[in-house]
Amino acid sequence: MYAFKHLLTALLLCTLCIIPYTASATDTNADYRGYVWRIDTAAGNEAELPHNFRTAASPFQTRTDAAKFGVDPNYTPSREGLDALPLSGSAEFSVPAFHALLKDLHMRAKGSICIVDLRQESHGFMNGNAVSWYGKHDWGNIGRTKHEALRDENMRIRSAQGKDVVLAHLDKKKQPKNPQTIRVVAAMTERELVEDAGVRYVRLAVTDHKWADPQTIDNFVDLVKRMPADTWMHFHCQAGKGRTTSFMAMYDMMKNPSVPLKDILYRQYLLGGAYLAYDPTTQHAPTGWEDADYHHKSEMIAKFYDYVQQNHENDYAVPWSMWLKKNP
């Protein structure tokens, strides 16, 4: 009965969304295709900053999850070079929260502002709400190229305009909770929102829970190299944790190559991010996809640190993708 109930819910949601799933010749995500417009952040008031917002100059937090991740609560990392970084991160913002964010960043930034969107999954804004087309594990676009993912995203956001669409928060089992039907009177992509405000927008499409592919990191390194030193970089993903912390840490490494890896990872964690060295496979045998992905990310963030150590003096003349092939 329970399974039947959720099957009916899913069918209803897909019917009301009126936005078909489209497969491409290279599509490999059939098991993960979306089934609901998830509310990532409801439209609030313009005084509220996005969830998990922090800057490089934010004070270290007292974390209650240190034991879970194997973090030494008595170790205080160096803040060498940290406070001066024009760097921040957060979860996805609603339209009102974006304007609150922009107001805050304009007061901090000495140069221009760049919003770096790290999400591969199709997402955008409907009536001010931040929404995403959610599939299992948040992998609705897994296996797709960046171009294919953006095409899917643009099609879904465009198709929603003027239609009745079901939005829902998700419960712990990732099922729609208290779904609501709205008439979409304002639908836009994040690029449209950001660029309409006169701010630069960059998309680095990274699959949720996973380490970014080599080409994406090549693009990131090139972005950091080309940006004027005073450009304020704001990174975000869906929750403002895994992907956001990964790129904030890599940026920190590139700007502060003399700081030890442990200090980089600890301080990004204590600012409010994820602990990127967490590897559950050191505590027990892998029990699922999450353990394997944590293990892989813990290895790759250390490799990126090694890449920085070997290449910062030559201004990263060797691309990450090429270096990685020689240092598997």
Rosetta silent file (secondary structure, phi, psi, omega in degrees, C-alpha in Angstrom):
SEQUENCE: MYAFKHLLTALLLCTLCIIPYTASATDTNADYRGYVWRIDTAAGNEAELPHNFRTAASPFQTRTDAAKFGVDPNYTPSREGLDALPLSGSAEFSVPAFHALLKDLHMRAKGSICIVDLRQESHGFMNGNAVSWYGKHDWGNIGRTKHEALRDENMRIRSAQGKDVVLAHLDKKKQPKNPQTIRVVAAMTERELVEDAGVRYVRLAVTDHKWADPQTIDNFVDLVKRMPADTWMHFHCQAGKGRTTSFMAMYDMMKNPSVPLKDILYRQYLLGGAYLAYDPTTQHAPTGWEDADYHHKSEMIAKFYDYVQQNHENDYAVPWSMWLKKNP
SCORE:     score description
SCORE:     0.000 S_00000001
   1 L     0.000  -41.824 -179.781    0.000    0.000    0.000 S_00000001
   2 H   -60.928  -47.477 -179.139    2.867    2.373    0.899 S_00000001
   3 H   -64.387  -39.883 -179.943    4.635    1.765   -2.420 S_00000001
   4 H   -63.070  -39.528  179.590    1.365    2.121   -4.338 S_00000001
   5 H   -60.462  -45.351 -177.585    0.669    5.441   -2.630 S_00000001
   6 H   -74.389  -26.677  174.489    4.022    6.888   -3.671 S_00000001
   7 H   -64.829  -44.130  178.178    3.642    5.507   -7.197 S_00000001
   8 H   -62.901  -40.272  178.791    0.374    7.418   -7.528 S_00000001
   9 H   -61.309  -44.936 -179.363    2.030   10.543   -6.117 S_00000001
  10 H   -63.360  -41.773  179.032    4.862   10.321   -8.620 S_00000001
  11 H   -63.248  -40.878  178.742    2.449    9.815  -11.514 S_00000001
  12 H   -63.269  -43.896 -178.687    0.405   12.811  -10.408 S_00000001
  13 H   -62.775  -44.937 -178.516    3.482   14.992  -10.128 S_00000001
  14 H   -66.027  -35.220 -179.979    4.769   14.051  -13.556 S_00000001
  15 H   -67.130  -45.461 -176.718    1.340   14.625  -15.082 S_00000001
  16 H   -73.018  -26.835 -178.889    0.883   18.084  -13.593 S_00000001
  17 H   -66.245  -31.016  176.822    4.394   19.234  -14.413 S_00000001
  18 L    57.104   31.290 -179.507    3.561   18.915  -18.139 S_00000001
  19 L  -128.878  106.681 -172.031    7.285   18.838  -18.898 S_00000001
  20 L   -72.745  155.358  172.038    8.428   15.653  -20.653 S_00000001
  21 L   -82.859  130.994 -179.604   11.642   13.787  -20.060 S_00000001
  22 L  -119.915  128.403 -179.412   13.801   13.890  -23.187 S_00000001
  23 L  -101.039  146.061  176.123   16.608   11.424  -23.804 S_00000001
  24 L  -107.801  173.089 -177.770   19.610   12.060  -26.008 S_00000001
  25 L   -63.946  -26.589 -177.697   21.715    9.591  -27.921 S_00000001
  26 L  -102.372    9.645 -174.544   24.344    9.697  -25.187 S_00000001
  27 L   -69.996  127.317  178.487   21.893    9.660  -22.288 S_00000001
  28 L  -124.185   16.853 -172.028   22.799    7.125  -19.575 S_00000001
  29 L  -105.128   25.971 -175.015   20.672    8.440  -16.743 S_00000001
  30 H   -55.953  -34.162 -178.982   17.477    6.427  -17.234 S_00000001
  31 H   -75.318  -11.657 -172.102   17.620    5.125  -13.646 S_00000001
  32 H  -122.118    9.546 -174.916   17.930    8.650  -12.249 S_00000001
  33 L   -60.496  150.769 -173.962   15.577   10.744  -14.338 S_00000001
  34 L   -66.109  154.838  179.167   13.660   13.431  -12.499 S_00000001
  35 L  -138.749   -1.586  179.911   10.225   12.947  -11.008 S_00000001
  36 E  -160.985  145.839  169.348    9.458   16.161   -9.103 S_00000001
  37 E   -81.114  103.905  179.307   10.203   19.860   -9.016 S_00000001
  38 E   -79.463  137.427  171.539   11.926   20.075   -5.655 S_00000001
  39 E   -81.874  108.350  177.585   11.779   23.324   -3.734 S_00000001
  40 E   -77.906  -44.811  177.717   15.438   24.005   -2.972 S_00000001
  41 E  -148.159  118.817  178.993   14.769   27.354   -1.323 S_00000001
  42 L   -70.539  149.062  177.578   11.353   28.912   -0.925 S_00000001
  43 L   -63.535  117.634  179.109   10.981   32.568   -1.805 S_00000001
  44 L  -110.926 -145.356  177.211   11.502   34.438    1.459 S_00000001
  45 L  -102.719  163.461 -172.839   12.211   38.068    2.181 S_00000001
  46 L   -75.434    1.762  178.036   15.133   40.070    0.872 S_00000001
  47 L   -91.638   -8.171 -174.237   16.726   40.356    4.316 S_00000001
  48 L   -99.194  120.071  175.097   17.605   36.647    4.441 S_00000001
  49 L   -73.480  159.586  178.797   20.958   35.482    3.095 S_00000001
  50 L   -60.035  153.729  177.740   21.163   32.015    1.504 S_00000001
  51 L   -61.382  147.727  178.697   21.502   29.013    3.801 S_00000001
  52 L    60.615   26.089  176.632   25.074   28.014    4.714 S_00000001
  53 L   -70.342  133.942  172.872   26.423   31.394    3.648 S_00000001
  54 E  -155.494  155.965  174.182   29.996   32.043    4.760 S_00000001
  55 E  -115.598  170.162  177.495   32.987   34.034    3.586 S_00000001
  56 L   -63.895  -22.553 -179.592   36.679   33.282    3.918 S_00000001
  57 L   -93.354    2.299  179.137   36.761   35.840    6.734 S_00000001
  58 L   -63.817  150.231  177.157   33.916   34.237    8.711 S_00000001
  59 L   -68.835  151.657  175.130   34.817   33.062   12.230 S_00000001
  60 L   -65.013  141.314  179.747   35.470   29.379   12.771 S_00000001
  61 L   -92.572  157.210  168.996   32.415   27.514   14.007 S_00000001
  62 L   -89.172  109.561 -174.651   32.170   25.058   16.882 S_00000001
  63 L   -93.632  137.802  179.757   31.184   21.883   15.049 S_00000001
  64 L   -95.629   -3.711 -176.951   29.250   19.094   16.762 S_00000001
  65 L  -107.148   16.321 -176.143   29.965   16.514   14.044 S_00000001
  66 H   -59.440  -41.936 -177.814   33.774   16.417   14.397 S_00000001
  67 H   -62.459  -40.043 -179.648   33.821   12.893   15.851 S_00000001
  68 H   -58.915  -40.422 -174.547   31.783   11.511   12.949 S_00000001
  69 H   -95.005    0.672  179.586   34.266   12.817   10.397 S_00000001
  70 L    74.401   28.481  179.453   37.421   12.073   12.367 S_00000001
  71 L   -89.737  133.792  177.808   38.268   15.742   12.873 S_00000001
  72 L   -75.649  110.842 -176.979   40.515   16.643   15.810 S_00000001
  73 L   -69.056  -14.192 -178.612   38.451   19.177   17.810 S_00000001
  74 L   -93.409   -3.774 -178.468   41.597   20.447   19.529 S_00000001
  75 L   -93.842  123.959  177.175   43.396   21.385   16.311 S_00000001
  76 L  -107.687  114.331 -177.226   43.078   25.004   15.221 S_00000001
  77 L   -72.608  158.508  175.687   44.180   25.514   11.619 S_00000001
  78 L   -65.902  146.798  172.272   46.172   28.485   10.406 S_00000001
  79 L  -104.428   18.063 -179.589   44.268   31.420    8.921 S_00000001
  80 L   -53.263  121.917  177.134   47.296   32.414    6.845 S_00000001
  81 L    73.197   -4.728 -173.158   46.041   34.149    3.702 S_00000001
  82 L   -76.914  -51.017 -172.514   42.435   33.186    4.439 S_00000001
  83 L   -61.439  -25.173 -176.925   40.848   36.386    5.696 S_00000001
  84 L   -86.767   -7.320 -177.577   42.002   38.367    2.659 S_00000001
  85 L   -69.578  131.148  173.915   40.452   36.010    0.090 S_00000001
  86 L   -81.514   75.611 -166.086   37.547   37.534   -1.877 S_00000001
  87 E  -143.811  137.589  174.404   35.647   34.290   -1.466 S_00000001
  88 E  -151.571  169.036  178.958   32.277   33.061   -0.243 S_00000001
  89 E  -152.909  163.307  179.421   29.926   30.115   -0.587 S_00000001
  90 E  -169.430  176.099  168.415   26.352   29.116    0.135 S_00000001
  91 L   -76.767  177.899  175.425   23.446   26.875   -0.686 S_00000001
  92 L   -61.202  144.988 -179.085   21.152   27.708   -3.603 S_00000001
  93 L  -107.505  149.714  168.069   19.379   31.034   -3.210 S_00000001
  94 L   -78.686  175.311  177.571   15.809   32.058   -3.932 S_00000001
  95 H   -62.080  -47.740  177.013   15.265   35.225   -5.962 S_00000001
  96 H   -61.897  -39.576  179.991   14.840   37.397   -2.828 S_00000001
  97 H   -66.681  -31.214  176.182   17.865   35.731   -1.173 S_00000001
  98 H   -62.261  -42.524 -179.833   19.939   36.427   -4.287 S_00000001
  99 H   -67.563  -34.742  175.078   19.246   40.132   -3.930 S_00000001
 100 H   -66.017  -41.241  178.129   20.176   39.952   -0.231 S_00000001
 101 H   -61.663  -47.111 -177.355   23.376   38.125   -1.186 S_00000001
 102 H   -62.451  -40.037  177.613   24.253   40.670   -3.841 S_00000001
 103 H   -61.150  -42.947  179.480   23.730   43.552   -1.427 S_00000001
 104 H   -65.442  -45.947 -176.312   26.052   41.870    1.086 S_00000001
 105 H   -68.188  -34.266  178.079   28.742   41.045   -1.486 S_00000001
 106 H   -62.708  -30.957  178.324   28.740   44.549   -2.959 S_00000001
 107 H   -75.203  -25.163 -178.130   29.649   45.854    0.497 S_00000001
 108 H   -91.836  -38.287 -169.433   32.537   43.372    0.772 S_00000001
 109 L   -74.178  137.962  174.364   33.925   43.268   -2.760 S_00000001
 110 L   -94.217  -20.212  178.306   36.651   45.626   -3.924 S_00000001
 111 L  -121.804 -153.171  179.254   36.293   44.437   -7.513 S_00000001
 112 L   -75.812  170.884 -179.192   33.629   42.775   -9.612 S_00000001
 113 E  -117.480  139.401  176.874   31.541   39.794   -8.458 S_00000001
 114 E  -127.177  122.409  175.975   31.356   36.382  -10.112 S_00000001
 115 E   -93.730  120.402 -179.644   28.667   33.830   -9.212 S_00000001
 116 E  -107.572  110.197 -178.732   29.904   30.281   -9.860 S_00000001
 117 E   -91.102  116.411 -173.937   27.040   27.799  -10.160 S_00000001
 118 E   -97.473    8.894 -171.349   28.339   24.273   -9.492 S_00000001
 119 E   -91.283  128.885  172.439   25.109   22.381  -10.169 S_00000001
 120 L   -83.970  -33.728 -176.581   24.754   19.848  -12.982 S_00000001
 121 L   -64.221  147.298  179.718   21.107   19.139  -12.180 S_00000001
 122 L   -66.752  126.952 -178.252   18.465   21.169  -14.016 S_00000001
 123 E  -153.188  165.284  179.892   17.358   24.068  -11.845 S_00000001
 124 E  -179.633 -150.363 -175.519   15.974   27.571  -11.953 S_00000001
 125 E  -134.428  134.895  175.907   13.350   29.822  -10.421 S_00000001
 126 E  -129.951  116.727 -178.780    9.562   29.737  -10.420 S_00000001
 127 L    53.359   36.521  177.854    7.685   32.614   -8.809 S_00000001
 128 L    89.071  -15.259  178.114   10.804   33.462   -6.825 S_00000001
 129 E   -80.945  138.486  170.857   11.302   29.919   -5.503 S_00000001
 130 E   -82.112  124.329 -176.387   14.555   28.118   -6.278 S_00000001
 131 E  -132.193  156.672  174.643   13.568   24.741   -7.753 S_00000001
 132 E  -142.831  149.648 -179.149   15.320   21.768   -9.328 S_00000001
 133 E   -83.956   99.655 -167.128   14.145   18.780  -11.354 S_00000001
 134 E   -90.773  131.325  170.458   14.976   16.062   -8.837 S_00000001
 135 L  -125.161  173.587 -178.015   15.861   12.454   -9.641 S_00000001
 136 H   -48.147  129.880 -178.862   17.386    9.692   -7.521 S_00000001
 137 H    64.718    8.338 -174.668   20.538   10.926   -5.720 S_00000001
 138 H    68.071   33.727 -175.393   20.000   14.303   -7.440 S_00000001
 139 L  -109.561   35.860 -176.972   21.487   12.725  -10.572 S_00000001
 140 L   -58.572  -25.498 -179.805   18.884   13.796  -13.111 S_00000001
 141 L  -115.017   15.160 -179.400   21.590   14.825  -15.603 S_00000001
 142 L   -60.980  140.200 -179.180   24.261   12.258  -14.788 S_00000001
 143 L    86.151   -6.966  179.456   25.972   10.974  -17.910 S_00000001
 144 L   -96.181  151.477  172.698   25.076   14.078  -19.882 S_00000001
 145 L   -71.710  166.081  176.781   27.480   16.634  -21.255 S_00000001
 146 H   -58.748  -41.794  179.583   27.288   20.176  -19.933 S_00000001
 147 H   -61.050  -44.235  179.926   25.591   21.225  -23.177 S_00000001
 148 H   -65.408  -40.413  179.721   22.971   18.485  -22.838 S_00000001
 149 H   -63.847  -42.777 -179.684   22.326   19.330  -19.189 S_00000001
 150 H   -69.495  -33.828  176.480   21.835   23.021  -19.965 S_00000001
 151 H   -64.291  -42.953  177.350   19.557   22.204  -22.882 S_00000001
 152 H   -62.134  -44.630 -179.498   17.401   20.075  -20.575 S_00000001
 153 H   -61.177  -49.570 -178.274   17.373   22.832  -17.963 S_00000001
 154 H   -62.002  -40.510  179.079   16.417   25.574  -20.394 S_00000001
 155 H   -62.329  -44.149 -176.920   13.657   23.453  -21.911 S_00000001
 156 H   -68.089  -42.528  179.871   12.130   22.649  -18.528 S_00000001
 157 H   -66.888  -44.574  178.635   12.223   26.215  -17.229 S_00000001
 158 H   -61.000  -41.661 -176.317   10.828   27.628  -20.488 S_00000001
 159 H   -67.796  -22.772 -177.090    8.075   24.995  -20.566 S_00000001
 160 H   -77.473  -24.299 -175.783    6.931   25.858  -17.041 S_00000001
 161 L   -56.945  125.096  176.704    6.066   29.475  -17.846 S_00000001
 162 L    79.437    4.225 -177.465    2.314   30.028  -17.649 S_00000001
 163 L  -110.184  164.991  171.938    1.539   26.448  -16.634 S_00000001
 164 E   -84.693  123.095 -176.326    0.330   24.722  -13.480 S_00000001
 165 E  -130.051  141.392  177.367    3.328   22.999  -11.903 S_00000001
 166 E   -90.816  125.723  173.897    3.651   20.898   -8.753 S_00000001
 167 E  -114.875  149.325  179.676    6.414   21.937   -6.344 S_00000001
 168 E  -157.291  146.151  163.023    7.349   20.038   -3.205 S_00000001
 169 E   -76.321  162.691  178.817    9.884   19.737   -0.461 S_00000001
 170 E  -109.029  144.712  175.971   11.240   16.202   -0.054 S_00000001
 171 L   -84.758 -173.738 -176.581   10.966   14.012    3.028 S_00000001
 172 L   -64.662  -21.846  177.741   13.787   11.841    4.399 S_00000001
 173 L   -95.267   12.741  178.221   12.944    9.147    1.854 S_00000001
 174 L    62.295   32.492  173.739   13.176   11.700   -0.958 S_00000001
 175 L  -104.203  149.868 -179.582    9.443   11.566   -1.600 S_00000001
 176 E   -57.866  132.674 -179.681    7.354   14.714   -2.206 S_00000001
 177 E  -117.042  121.844 -179.643    6.124   16.232    1.046 S_00000001
 178 E    50.436   57.197  179.956    3.028   18.440    1.016 S_00000001
 179 E   -60.649  146.205 -179.880    3.118   19.062   -2.747 S_00000001
 180 E  -131.576  137.745  178.285    1.569   22.310   -3.918 S_00000001
 181 E   -95.973  127.890  179.267    0.313   23.274   -7.348 S_00000001
 182 E  -125.454  151.714  169.024    1.186   26.781   -8.508 S_00000001
 183 E   -89.926  117.209 -175.723    0.537   28.760  -11.672 S_00000001
 184 L   -79.019  111.442  179.115    3.997   29.801  -12.838 S_00000001
 185 L  -103.199  -14.170  178.796    3.906   33.490  -13.706 S_00000001
 186 L  -144.995  109.128  177.988    7.678   34.032  -13.549 S_00000001
 187 E  -124.389  132.747  179.713   10.173   31.372  -14.653 S_00000001
 188 E  -152.670  156.486  174.305   13.846   32.055  -15.276 S_00000001
 189 L   -83.306  166.802  178.130   17.212   30.353  -15.310 S_00000001
 190 H   -67.623  -37.204  177.353   19.935   31.276  -12.856 S_00000001
 191 H   -56.922  -43.693  179.877   22.015   32.787  -15.633 S_00000001
 192 H   -62.878  -44.572 -179.877   19.137   35.133  -16.448 S_00000001
 193 H   -59.574  -48.926 -174.736   18.688   36.126  -12.806 S_00000001
 194 H   -69.895  -47.596 -176.538   22.375   36.829  -12.235 S_00000001
 195 H   -70.373  -29.887  175.138   23.169   38.547  -15.524 S_00000001
 196 H   -63.690  -23.806  178.113   20.043   40.706  -15.327 S_00000001
 197 L   -88.578    4.134  177.881   21.567   42.066  -12.098 S_00000001
 198 L    79.304   22.535 -176.913   24.742   43.005  -13.979 S_00000001
 199 L  -114.883  146.884  179.157   26.854   40.265  -12.394 S_00000001
 200 E   -73.636  139.896  179.314   29.014   37.672  -14.120 S_00000001
 201 E  -122.787  131.732  176.657   27.698   34.095  -14.103 S_00000001
 202 E  -127.618  134.113  178.887   29.830   30.976  -14.628 S_00000001
 203 E  -110.686  120.214  170.970   28.470   27.440  -14.771 S_00000001
 204 E  -116.633  101.816 -170.838   30.671   24.501  -13.769 S_00000001
 205 E   -80.985  104.230 -177.283   28.342   21.505  -14.045 S_00000001
 206 E  -116.548  130.815  178.039   29.317   19.020  -11.319 S_00000001
 207 L   -65.249  133.427 -179.606   27.293   15.911  -10.464 S_00000001
 208 L   -57.449  140.455  177.424   25.988   16.052   -6.891 S_00000001
 209 L    76.773   -7.667 -173.419   27.986   13.955   -4.374 S_00000001
 210 L  -114.100  161.965  174.079   30.795   13.357   -6.892 S_00000001
 211 L   -76.021  143.574 -177.794   34.210   14.780   -7.703 S_00000001
 212 L   -66.867  149.046  178.856   34.238   17.036  -10.758 S_00000001
 213 L   -70.987  160.161 -174.408   35.473   15.640  -14.072 S_00000001
 214 H   -57.129  -40.788 -178.570   38.955   16.701  -15.283 S_00000001
 215 H   -64.468  -38.006  178.642   37.718   19.140  -17.943 S_00000001
 216 H   -63.315  -40.759  178.912   35.546   20.968  -15.420 S_00000001
 217 H   -71.138  -34.952  171.810   38.515   21.413  -13.099 S_00000001
 218 H   -56.175  -44.614 -179.790   40.645   22.583  -16.037 S_00000001
 219 H   -64.338  -37.849  177.840   37.979   25.221  -16.656 S_00000001
 220 H   -64.237  -47.630 -179.842   38.007   26.182  -12.982 S_00000001
 221 H   -60.002  -43.696  177.949   41.794   26.586  -12.889 S_00000001
 222 H   -62.043  -39.212  179.144   41.667   28.721  -16.044 S_00000001
 223 H   -60.998  -47.294 -179.305   38.892   30.817  -14.501 S_00000001
 224 H   -64.375  -39.764  179.006   40.924   31.526  -11.364 S_00000001
 225 H   -63.220  -39.920 -173.782   44.015   32.343  -13.437 S_00000001
 226 H   -82.224  -24.818 -176.181   42.146   34.794  -15.677 S_00000001
 227 L   -69.527  136.577  171.155   40.127   36.572  -13.005 S_00000001
 228 L   -54.923  146.528 -173.321   41.533   39.854  -11.635 S_00000001
 229 L   -59.143  -26.169 -177.673   42.871   39.255   -8.133 S_00000001
 230 L   -94.453    7.486  177.556   40.172   41.403   -6.544 S_00000001
 231 L   -68.520  128.560  178.641   37.236   39.594   -8.206 S_00000001
 232 E   -83.084  121.974 -178.978   34.870   38.275   -5.561 S_00000001
 233 E  -102.906  119.561  175.362   34.129   34.595   -6.214 S_00000001
 234 E  -113.977  116.645  179.098   30.888   33.204   -4.796 S_00000001
 235 E  -100.736  144.055  172.952   30.456   29.453   -5.163 S_00000001
 236 E  -151.280  153.486  170.784   27.230   27.580   -4.566 S_00000001
 237 L  -127.020 -141.933  178.680   25.662   24.178   -5.114 S_00000001
 238 L   -83.047  -52.123 -176.529   22.328   22.897   -3.800 S_00000001
 239 L   -99.437  -11.831 -178.715   23.067   22.622   -0.073 S_00000001
 240 L    80.565   19.431 -176.927   26.272   24.662    0.061 S_00000001
 241 L  -111.356  -88.295 -169.346   28.280   21.736    1.411 S_00000001
 242 H   -59.250  -63.943 -177.370   30.087   19.171   -0.766 S_00000001
 243 H   -65.303  -42.046  179.779   30.590   20.823   -4.144 S_00000001
 244 H   -60.737  -46.645 -179.860   30.806   24.319   -2.694 S_00000001
 245 H   -64.544  -38.904  179.886   33.447   23.310   -0.140 S_00000001
 246 H   -57.263  -46.677 -176.479   35.448   21.422   -2.780 S_00000001
 247 H   -78.878  -30.677  173.127   35.803   24.489   -4.981 S_00000001
 248 H   -65.141  -39.476  179.360   36.329   26.905   -2.101 S_00000001
 249 H   -67.356  -42.249  178.989   39.126   24.619   -0.879 S_00000001
 250 H   -64.859  -38.803  175.932   40.711   24.373   -4.330 S_00000001
 251 H   -62.610  -44.935  177.859   40.566   28.162   -4.669 S_00000001
 252 H   -58.490  -43.997  179.107   42.162   28.489   -1.212 S_00000001
 253 H   -60.984  -44.740 -177.791   44.923   26.070   -2.249 S_00000001
 254 H   -66.068  -36.249 -178.087   45.678   28.001   -5.431 S_00000001
 255 H   -84.241  -22.355 -177.130   45.825   31.339   -3.630 S_00000001
 256 L  -132.553   65.033 -175.283   47.689   30.021   -0.569 S_00000001
 257 L   -66.322  -15.464 -179.720   50.039   27.249   -1.753 S_00000001
 258 L   -82.921  -10.434 -178.262   52.258   27.565    1.339 S_00000001
 259 L   -83.032  131.811 -179.696   49.458   26.476    3.692 S_00000001
 260 L   -59.856  151.573 -179.939   49.497   22.741    4.583 S_00000001
 261 H   -55.988  -44.245 -178.654   46.706   20.548    3.210 S_00000001
 262 H   -56.938  -43.402 -178.465   45.426   19.721    6.694 S_00000001
 263 H   -66.734  -39.624  177.486   44.984   23.394    7.500 S_00000001
 264 H   -59.433  -49.004 -175.775   43.170   24.092    4.225 S_00000001
 265 H   -70.006  -38.247  178.602   40.701   21.251    4.801 S_00000001
 266 H   -66.741  -43.548 -174.654   40.193   21.998    8.488 S_00000001
 267 H   -72.196  -32.973  175.129   39.598   25.685    7.983 S_00000001
 268 H   -67.964  -34.186  174.837   37.104   25.189    5.163 S_00000001
 269 H   -66.246  -45.083 -177.175   35.271   22.721    7.399 S_00000001
 270 H   -72.910  -18.413  173.106   35.307   25.123   10.353 S_00000001
 271 L   -73.027  -17.913 -179.990   33.968   27.948    8.183 S_00000001
 272 L   127.179    7.606 -178.540   30.856   25.806    7.755 S_00000001
 273 L   -93.568 -167.516  176.622   31.681   23.493    4.872 S_00000001
 274 L   -83.727  158.338  173.716   32.133   19.760    4.492 S_00000001
 275 L   -92.966  104.673 -169.300   35.230   17.919    5.722 S_00000001
 276 L   -73.976  -14.858  177.817   36.679   16.825    2.406 S_00000001
 277 L   -87.289   -1.457 -179.242   39.172   14.343    3.876 S_00000001
 278 L   -62.429  124.882  179.920   36.347   12.279    5.371 S_00000001
 279 L  -136.285   97.687 -177.986   36.688    8.690    4.162 S_00000001
 280 H   -64.270  -18.500 -178.601   34.252    6.199    5.716 S_00000001
 281 H   -72.856   -9.786  173.723   36.094    3.302    4.062 S_00000001
 282 H   -80.739  -13.774 -178.632   38.888    3.743    6.621 S_00000001
 283 L  -103.231  -28.055 -179.395   36.358    2.810    9.315 S_00000001
 284 L  -162.103  166.202  178.082   34.470    0.003    7.575 S_00000001
 285 L   -64.428  146.682  179.263   34.069   -1.694    4.222 S_00000001
 286 L   -54.516  133.395 -177.782   32.160    0.388    1.650 S_00000001
 287 L  -113.208    0.199 -179.533   28.429   -0.114    2.125 S_00000001
 288 L   176.013 -174.920 -176.045   27.044    1.875   -0.790 S_00000001
 289 H   -63.270  -33.478 -178.665   27.517    4.567   -3.393 S_00000001
 290 H   -65.612  -43.388  179.482   28.001    7.342   -0.825 S_00000001
 291 H   -60.659  -43.193 -179.766   30.955    5.620    0.844 S_00000001
 292 H   -63.890  -39.371 -179.677   32.640    5.085   -2.516 S_00000001
 293 H   -71.090  -39.229  175.393   32.126    8.716   -3.502 S_00000001
 294 H   -60.011  -44.962 -179.936   33.437   10.034   -0.169 S_00000001
 295 H   -58.958  -47.043 -178.406   36.516    7.826   -0.582 S_00000001
 296 H   -63.285  -43.871 -179.346   37.128    9.081   -4.114 S_00000001
 297 H   -64.635  -37.582  179.490   36.720   12.740   -3.153 S_00000001
 298 H   -64.726  -33.535  176.720   39.108   12.378   -0.216 S_00000001
 299 H   -72.325  -42.666 -173.404   41.730   11.020   -2.608 S_00000001
 300 H   -73.450  -33.243  178.810   41.163   13.630   -5.296 S_00000001
 301 H   -67.011  -33.717  176.149   41.272   16.693   -3.054 S_00000001
 302 H   -69.455  -37.724  176.984   44.699   15.524   -1.852 S_00000001
 303 H   -64.479  -39.632  179.414   45.788   15.012   -5.470 S_00000001
 304 H   -64.478  -36.344  176.360   44.682   18.520   -6.365 S_00000001
 305 H   -61.353  -43.372  177.674   46.800   19.857   -3.505 S_00000001
 306 H   -61.936  -40.391  177.845   49.791   17.971   -4.951 S_00000001
 307 H   -59.115  -44.180  178.719   48.993   19.442   -8.370 S_00000001
 308 H   -62.691  -44.014 -178.771   49.057   22.949   -6.894 S_00000001
 309 H   -60.242  -35.514 -176.780   52.365   22.298   -5.143 S_00000001
 310 H   -87.021  -14.457 -170.675   53.957   21.177   -8.397 S_00000001
 311 H  -127.986   -5.102 -176.355   52.444   23.805  -10.685 S_00000001
 312 H   -67.945  -29.082 -178.759   51.760   27.080   -8.889 S_00000001
 313 H   -74.020  -23.533  177.288   55.201   28.473   -9.706 S_00000001
 314 H  -100.101   16.691  178.906   54.662   27.938  -13.454 S_00000001
 315 L    58.004   37.474  173.878   51.159   29.466  -13.269 S_00000001
 316 L    57.765   44.642  178.587   49.567   26.079  -13.902 S_00000001
 317 L   -63.443  -29.551  176.167   51.009   25.730  -17.383 S_00000001
 318 L   -90.866  118.909  179.003   50.256   22.003  -17.152 S_00000001
 319 L   -62.920  149.670  176.734   46.474   21.446  -17.146 S_00000001
 320 H   -53.486  -43.772 -176.945   45.025   19.381  -14.311 S_00000001
 321 H   -61.592  -39.472  179.081   43.684   16.813  -16.787 S_00000001
 322 H   -71.587  -42.965  178.708   47.131   16.243  -18.274 S_00000001
 323 H   -61.154  -39.586 -177.256   48.827   16.140  -14.864 S_00000001
 324 H   -64.953  -35.497  178.622   46.246   13.649  -13.625 S_00000001
 325 H   -64.512  -32.117 -179.962   46.998   11.225  -16.465 S_00000001
 326 H   -88.724  -11.073 -179.471   50.637   11.193  -15.400 S_00000001
 327 L  -132.943   62.451 -174.995   49.763   10.971  -11.701 S_00000001
 328 L   -68.756    0.000    0.000   46.838    8.513  -11.522 S_00000001
